[in-house]
Short mmCIF file of C-alpha atoms in Angstrom, two decimals:
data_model
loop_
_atom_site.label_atom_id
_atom_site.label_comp_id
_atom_site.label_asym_id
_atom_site.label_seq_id
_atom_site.Cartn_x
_atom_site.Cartn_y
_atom_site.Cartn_z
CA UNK F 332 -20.65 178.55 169.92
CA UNK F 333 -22.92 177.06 167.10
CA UNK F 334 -21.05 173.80 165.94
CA UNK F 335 -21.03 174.29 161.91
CA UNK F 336 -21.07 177.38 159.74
CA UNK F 337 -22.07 176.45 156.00
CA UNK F 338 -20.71 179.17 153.68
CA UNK F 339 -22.43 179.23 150.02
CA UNK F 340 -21.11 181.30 147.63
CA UNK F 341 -24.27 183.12 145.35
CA UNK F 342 -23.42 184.49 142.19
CA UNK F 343 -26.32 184.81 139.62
CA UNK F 344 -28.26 182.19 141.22
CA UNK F 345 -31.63 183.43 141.71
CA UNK F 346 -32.96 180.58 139.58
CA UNK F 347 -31.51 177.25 141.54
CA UNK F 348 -30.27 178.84 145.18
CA UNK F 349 -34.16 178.46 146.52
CA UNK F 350 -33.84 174.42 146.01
CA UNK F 351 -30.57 174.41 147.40
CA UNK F 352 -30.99 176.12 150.85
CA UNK F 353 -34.04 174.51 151.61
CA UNK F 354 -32.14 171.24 151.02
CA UNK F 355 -29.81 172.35 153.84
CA UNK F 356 -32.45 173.36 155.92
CA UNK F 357 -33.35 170.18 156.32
CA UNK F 358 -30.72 168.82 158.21
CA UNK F 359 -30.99 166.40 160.42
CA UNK F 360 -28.45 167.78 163.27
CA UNK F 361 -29.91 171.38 163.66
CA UNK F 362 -26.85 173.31 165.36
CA UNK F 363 -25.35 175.40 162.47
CA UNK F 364 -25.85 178.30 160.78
CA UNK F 365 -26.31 178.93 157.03
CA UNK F 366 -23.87 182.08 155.20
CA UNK F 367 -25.23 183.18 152.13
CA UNK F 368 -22.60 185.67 150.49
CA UNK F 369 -24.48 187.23 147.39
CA UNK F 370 -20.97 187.95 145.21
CA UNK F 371 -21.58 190.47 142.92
CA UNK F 372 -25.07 188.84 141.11
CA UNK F 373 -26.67 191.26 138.74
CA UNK F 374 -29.72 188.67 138.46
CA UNK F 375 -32.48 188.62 141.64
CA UNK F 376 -30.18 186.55 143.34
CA UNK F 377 -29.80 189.25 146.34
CA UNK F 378 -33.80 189.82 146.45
CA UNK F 379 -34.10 186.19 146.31
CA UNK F 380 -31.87 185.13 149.42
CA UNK F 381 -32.88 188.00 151.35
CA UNK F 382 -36.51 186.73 150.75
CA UNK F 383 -35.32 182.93 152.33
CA UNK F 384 -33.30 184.81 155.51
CA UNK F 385 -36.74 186.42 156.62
CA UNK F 386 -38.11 183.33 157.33
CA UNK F 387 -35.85 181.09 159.23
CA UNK F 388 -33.29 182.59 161.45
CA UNK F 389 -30.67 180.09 160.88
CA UNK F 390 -29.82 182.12 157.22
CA UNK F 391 -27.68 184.90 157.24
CA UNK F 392 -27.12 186.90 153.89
CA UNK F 393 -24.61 189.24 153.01
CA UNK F 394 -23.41 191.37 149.89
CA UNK F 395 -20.15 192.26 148.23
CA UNK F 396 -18.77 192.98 145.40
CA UNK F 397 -17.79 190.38 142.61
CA UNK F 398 -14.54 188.67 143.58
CA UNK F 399 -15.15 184.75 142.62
CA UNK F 400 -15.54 181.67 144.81
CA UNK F 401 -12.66 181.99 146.53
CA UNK F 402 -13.20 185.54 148.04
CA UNK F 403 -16.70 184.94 148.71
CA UNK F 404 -15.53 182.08 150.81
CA UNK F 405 -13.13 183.68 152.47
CA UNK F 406 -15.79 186.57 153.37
CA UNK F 407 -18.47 184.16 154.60
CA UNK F 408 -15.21 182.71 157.29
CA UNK F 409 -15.12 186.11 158.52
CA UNK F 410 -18.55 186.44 159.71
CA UNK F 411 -18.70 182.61 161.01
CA UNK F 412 -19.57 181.75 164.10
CA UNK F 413 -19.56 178.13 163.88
CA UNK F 414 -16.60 175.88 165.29
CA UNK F 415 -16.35 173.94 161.62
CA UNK F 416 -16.64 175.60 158.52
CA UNK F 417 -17.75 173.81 155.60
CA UNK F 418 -18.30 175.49 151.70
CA UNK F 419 -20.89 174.60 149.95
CA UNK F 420 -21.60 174.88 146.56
CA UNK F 421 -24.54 176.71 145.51
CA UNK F 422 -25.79 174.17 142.40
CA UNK F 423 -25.42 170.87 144.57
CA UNK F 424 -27.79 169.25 146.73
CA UNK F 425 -27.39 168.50 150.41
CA UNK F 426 -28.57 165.21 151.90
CA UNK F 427 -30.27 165.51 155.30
CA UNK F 428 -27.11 163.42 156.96
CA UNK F 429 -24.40 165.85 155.55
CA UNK F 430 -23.81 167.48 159.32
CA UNK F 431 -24.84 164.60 161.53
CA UNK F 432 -22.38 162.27 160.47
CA UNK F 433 -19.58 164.98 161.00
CA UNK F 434 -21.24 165.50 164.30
CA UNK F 435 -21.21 161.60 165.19
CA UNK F 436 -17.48 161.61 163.97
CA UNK F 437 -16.71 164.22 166.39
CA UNK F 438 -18.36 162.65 169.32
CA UNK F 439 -16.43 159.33 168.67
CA UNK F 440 -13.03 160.82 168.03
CA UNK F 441 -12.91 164.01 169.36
CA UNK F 442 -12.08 167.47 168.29
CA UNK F 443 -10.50 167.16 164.31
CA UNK F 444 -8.60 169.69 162.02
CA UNK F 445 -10.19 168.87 159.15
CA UNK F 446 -12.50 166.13 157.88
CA UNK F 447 -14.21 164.98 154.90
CA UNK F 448 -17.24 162.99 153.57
CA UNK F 449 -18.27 160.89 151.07
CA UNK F 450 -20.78 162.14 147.94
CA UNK F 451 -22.12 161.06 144.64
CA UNK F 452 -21.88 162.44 140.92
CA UNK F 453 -25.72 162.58 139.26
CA UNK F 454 -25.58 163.27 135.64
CA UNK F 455 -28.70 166.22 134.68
CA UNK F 456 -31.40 163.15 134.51
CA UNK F 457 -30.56 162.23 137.90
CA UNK F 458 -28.52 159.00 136.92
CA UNK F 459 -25.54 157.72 138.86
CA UNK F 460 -22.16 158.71 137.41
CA UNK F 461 -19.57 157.40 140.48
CA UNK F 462 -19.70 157.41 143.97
CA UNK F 463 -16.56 159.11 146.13
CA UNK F 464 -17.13 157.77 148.78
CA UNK F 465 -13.12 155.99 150.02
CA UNK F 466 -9.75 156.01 149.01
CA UNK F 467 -7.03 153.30 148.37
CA UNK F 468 -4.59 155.80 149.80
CA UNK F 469 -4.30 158.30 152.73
CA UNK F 470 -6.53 161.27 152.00
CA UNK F 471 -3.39 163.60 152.34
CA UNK F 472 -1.60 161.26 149.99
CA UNK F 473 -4.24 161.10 146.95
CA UNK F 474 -4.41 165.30 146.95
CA UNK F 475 -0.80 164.71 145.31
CA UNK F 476 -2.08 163.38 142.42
CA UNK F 477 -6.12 163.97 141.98
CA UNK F 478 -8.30 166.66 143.86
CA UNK F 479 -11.35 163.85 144.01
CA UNK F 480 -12.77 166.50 147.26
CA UNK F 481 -15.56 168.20 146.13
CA UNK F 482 -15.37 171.69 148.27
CA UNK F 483 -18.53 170.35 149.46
CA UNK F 484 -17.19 167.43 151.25
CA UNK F 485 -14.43 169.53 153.70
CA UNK F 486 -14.74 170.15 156.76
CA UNK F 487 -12.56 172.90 158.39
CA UNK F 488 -11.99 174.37 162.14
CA UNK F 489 -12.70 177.41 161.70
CA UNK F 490 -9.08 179.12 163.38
CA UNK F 491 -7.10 176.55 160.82
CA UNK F 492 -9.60 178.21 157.66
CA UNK F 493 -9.13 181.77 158.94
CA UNK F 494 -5.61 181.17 159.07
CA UNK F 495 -5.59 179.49 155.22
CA UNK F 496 -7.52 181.86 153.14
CA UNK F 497 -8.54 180.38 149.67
CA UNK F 498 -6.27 182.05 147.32
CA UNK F 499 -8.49 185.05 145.39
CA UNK F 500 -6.82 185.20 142.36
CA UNK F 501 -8.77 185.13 139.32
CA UNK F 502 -6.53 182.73 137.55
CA UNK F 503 -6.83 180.30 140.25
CA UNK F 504 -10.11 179.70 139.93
CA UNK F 505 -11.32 175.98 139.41
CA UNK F 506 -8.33 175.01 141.37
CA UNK F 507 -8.94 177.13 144.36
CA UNK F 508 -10.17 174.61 146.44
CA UNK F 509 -7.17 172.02 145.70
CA UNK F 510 -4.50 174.14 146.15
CA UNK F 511 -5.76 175.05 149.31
CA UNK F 512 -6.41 171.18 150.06
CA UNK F 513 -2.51 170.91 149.32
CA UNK F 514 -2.14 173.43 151.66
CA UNK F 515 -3.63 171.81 154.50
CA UNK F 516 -2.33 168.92 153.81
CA UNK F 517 0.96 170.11 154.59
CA UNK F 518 0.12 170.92 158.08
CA UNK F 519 -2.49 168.71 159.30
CA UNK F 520 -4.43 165.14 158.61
CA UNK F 521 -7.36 164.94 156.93
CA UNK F 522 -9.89 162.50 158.43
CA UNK F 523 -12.24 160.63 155.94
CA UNK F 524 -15.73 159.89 156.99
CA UNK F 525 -16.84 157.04 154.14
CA UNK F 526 -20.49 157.96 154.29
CA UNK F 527 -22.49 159.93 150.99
CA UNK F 528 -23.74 163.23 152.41
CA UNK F 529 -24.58 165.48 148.73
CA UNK F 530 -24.57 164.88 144.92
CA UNK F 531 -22.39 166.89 143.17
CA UNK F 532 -24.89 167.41 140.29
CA UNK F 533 -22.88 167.82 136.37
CA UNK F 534 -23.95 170.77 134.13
CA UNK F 535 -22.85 172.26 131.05
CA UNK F 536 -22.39 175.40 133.43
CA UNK F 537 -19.49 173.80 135.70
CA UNK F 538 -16.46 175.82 135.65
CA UNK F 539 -14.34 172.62 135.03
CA UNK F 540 -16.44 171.69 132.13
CA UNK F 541 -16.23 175.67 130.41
CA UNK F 542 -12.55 176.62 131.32
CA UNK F 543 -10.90 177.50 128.00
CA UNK F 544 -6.99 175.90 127.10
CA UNK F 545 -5.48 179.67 127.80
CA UNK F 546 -7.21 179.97 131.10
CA UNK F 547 -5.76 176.42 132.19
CA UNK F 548 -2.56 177.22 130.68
CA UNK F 549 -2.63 180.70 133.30
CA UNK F 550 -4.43 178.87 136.14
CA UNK F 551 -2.21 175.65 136.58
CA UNK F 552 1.05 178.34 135.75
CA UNK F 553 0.18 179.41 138.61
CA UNK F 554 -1.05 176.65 140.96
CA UNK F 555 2.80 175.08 140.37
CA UNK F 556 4.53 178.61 141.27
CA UNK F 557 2.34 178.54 144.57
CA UNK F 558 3.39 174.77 145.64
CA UNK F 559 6.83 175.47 144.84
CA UNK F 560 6.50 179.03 146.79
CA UNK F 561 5.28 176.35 149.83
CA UNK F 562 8.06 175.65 151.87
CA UNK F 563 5.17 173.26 154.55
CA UNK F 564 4.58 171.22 151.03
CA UNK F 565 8.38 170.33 150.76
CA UNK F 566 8.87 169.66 154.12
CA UNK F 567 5.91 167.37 154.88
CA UNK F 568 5.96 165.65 151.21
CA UNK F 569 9.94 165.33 150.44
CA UNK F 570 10.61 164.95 146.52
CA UNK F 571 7.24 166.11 145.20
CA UNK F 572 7.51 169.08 144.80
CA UNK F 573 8.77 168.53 141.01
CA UNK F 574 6.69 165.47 140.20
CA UNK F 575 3.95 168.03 141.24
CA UNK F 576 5.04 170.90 138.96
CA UNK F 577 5.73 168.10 136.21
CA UNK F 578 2.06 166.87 136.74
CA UNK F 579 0.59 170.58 136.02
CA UNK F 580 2.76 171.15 132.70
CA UNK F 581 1.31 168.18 131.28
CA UNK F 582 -1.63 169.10 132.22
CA UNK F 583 -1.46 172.14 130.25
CA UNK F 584 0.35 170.28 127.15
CA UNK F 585 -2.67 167.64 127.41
CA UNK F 586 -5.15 170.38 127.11
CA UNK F 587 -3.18 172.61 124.72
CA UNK F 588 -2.64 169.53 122.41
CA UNK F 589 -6.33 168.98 122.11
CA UNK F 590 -7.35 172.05 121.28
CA UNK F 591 -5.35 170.92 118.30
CA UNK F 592 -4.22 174.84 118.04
CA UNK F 593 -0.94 175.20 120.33
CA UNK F 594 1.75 172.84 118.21
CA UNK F 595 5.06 174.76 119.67
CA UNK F 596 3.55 175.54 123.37
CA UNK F 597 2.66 172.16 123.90
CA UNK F 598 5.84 171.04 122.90
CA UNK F 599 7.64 173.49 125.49
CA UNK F 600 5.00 172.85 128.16
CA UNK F 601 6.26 168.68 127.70
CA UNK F 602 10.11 169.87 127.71
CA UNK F 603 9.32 171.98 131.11
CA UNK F 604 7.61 168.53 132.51
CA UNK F 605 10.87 166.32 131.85
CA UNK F 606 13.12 169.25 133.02
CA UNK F 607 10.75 169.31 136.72
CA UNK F 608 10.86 165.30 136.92
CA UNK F 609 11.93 163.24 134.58
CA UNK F 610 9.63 160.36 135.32
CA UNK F 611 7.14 162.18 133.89
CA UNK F 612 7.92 160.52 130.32
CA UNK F 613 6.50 157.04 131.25
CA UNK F 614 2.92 158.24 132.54
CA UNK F 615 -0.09 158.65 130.99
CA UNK F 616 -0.87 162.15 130.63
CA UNK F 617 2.71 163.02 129.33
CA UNK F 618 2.04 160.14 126.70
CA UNK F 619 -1.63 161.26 125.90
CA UNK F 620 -0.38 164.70 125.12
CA UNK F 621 2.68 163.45 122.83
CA UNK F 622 -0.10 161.37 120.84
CA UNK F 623 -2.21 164.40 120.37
CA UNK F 624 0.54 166.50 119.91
CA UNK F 625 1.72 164.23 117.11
#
């Protein structure tokens, strides 16, 4: 069994996806295999990756129909091979260390659920942004608050990511990846290897940086209805549930509030915050959204 499977998602990438397999190709720990699921392009995307499979054997391509991230994820899992599974984003760069330092973790420590490296943000001029590299709290414990894990960074065995399917619904998407995180979290550790092994490279084109207020009103609706639907969260993180919930209303009421356009639902998105938790008055984001709001 081939150690790693690396799943990329393709979607209308015909342009950038040339630069970013031959960055993986050029690995310096060799056993893995490289999943290319074309999802849906209408651009040369599928003519494009077909062209890179037929000349290294490590690449294997495949073709559905449009479904997002999440379901071309979960597709690429389904034809893995590899013992880890790790998703990688299509517009970021892979450093030639990305898989050996898993691979060195795994000698040391043995066999891991799920593990995680370090990476850095580039702005589009190639300038340092931040480095995520290590956390002042357990990895499990930050996902409460923040989703710093670029999808890039996890590592998964591949029974535990067949098992936990990224959710496919449409108005999930952006937050795909951290609900799933959350999910995880409730059942297993997540081991932090503090070593840089990609940029995450910022565009204009980024979901997160295009999502409009409704969509983030309907995505993060739904991210708190699937955490409280969680009975593993409860259990493993007691009393969070609502601070959770609390955390994703004024998230909404943040956003709706700058849009400067949504006076009365940001106002009931803050009164469905207090109701979840009422510590939720004395931080930031509930405060930000009451200035704006005002």
């Amino acid at each position: 069994m081939l150690l790693f499977s690396i799943i990329v998602p393709c979607y209308n990438r015909a342009v950038i996806i040339p630069d970013t397999v031959a960055a993986i190709l050029k690995q310096e720990y060799s056993d893995f295999e490289l999943i290319l699921v074309n999802d849906g392009s209408n651009d040369e995307t599928a003519a494009v990756i077909e062209k890179l499979a037929a000349v290294d054997s490590r690449i294997q391509v495949f073709h559905k129909e449009n479904g997002e991230r999440g379901a071309a994820r979960n597709y690429g899992a389904r034809q893995a091979r590899g013992q880890y599974l790790n998703f990688f984003d299509s517009d970021d760069e892979m450093y030639p260390n990305h898989l050996r330092v898993v691979q060195a973790f795994l000698s040391q420590h043995g066999e891991a659920e799920i593990m995680h490296t370090g990476y850095e943000r580039l702005d589009g001029q190639g300038r340092l942004i931040s480095e995520v590299c290590a956390f002042r709290e357990d990895t499990n414990q930050v996902l409460l608050h923040d989703n710093p894990l670029a999808c890039n960074t996890v590592f998964v065995r591949r029974d535990i990511a067949l098992a936990n399917p990224f959710v496919e619904d449409r108005r999930l998407s952006s937050a795909e990846d951290w609900e799933l995180w959350l999910r995880l979290a409730s059942q297993y550790q997540f081991h932090s290897i503090r070593e840089k092994t990609f940029c995450l490279r910022e565009h204009d084109g980024r979901s997160l940086n295009t999502i409009s207020p409704e969509a983030v009103r309907a995505r993060d609706e739904l991210f708190g209805q699937l955490v409280q639907r969680n009975p593993e969260f409860a259990h493993r993180f007691p009393g969070k549930v609502g601070q959770f919930v609390a955390d994703r209303y004024t998230f909404i009421a943040l956003t709706l509030a700058l849009s400067k356009q949504y006076r009365v639902e940001t106002a009931r998105y803050l009164w469905k915050a207090v109701q979840q938790d009422t510590s939720v008055l004395w931080r930031r984001r509930f405060l930000a959204s009451v200035k704006h709001w005002v």
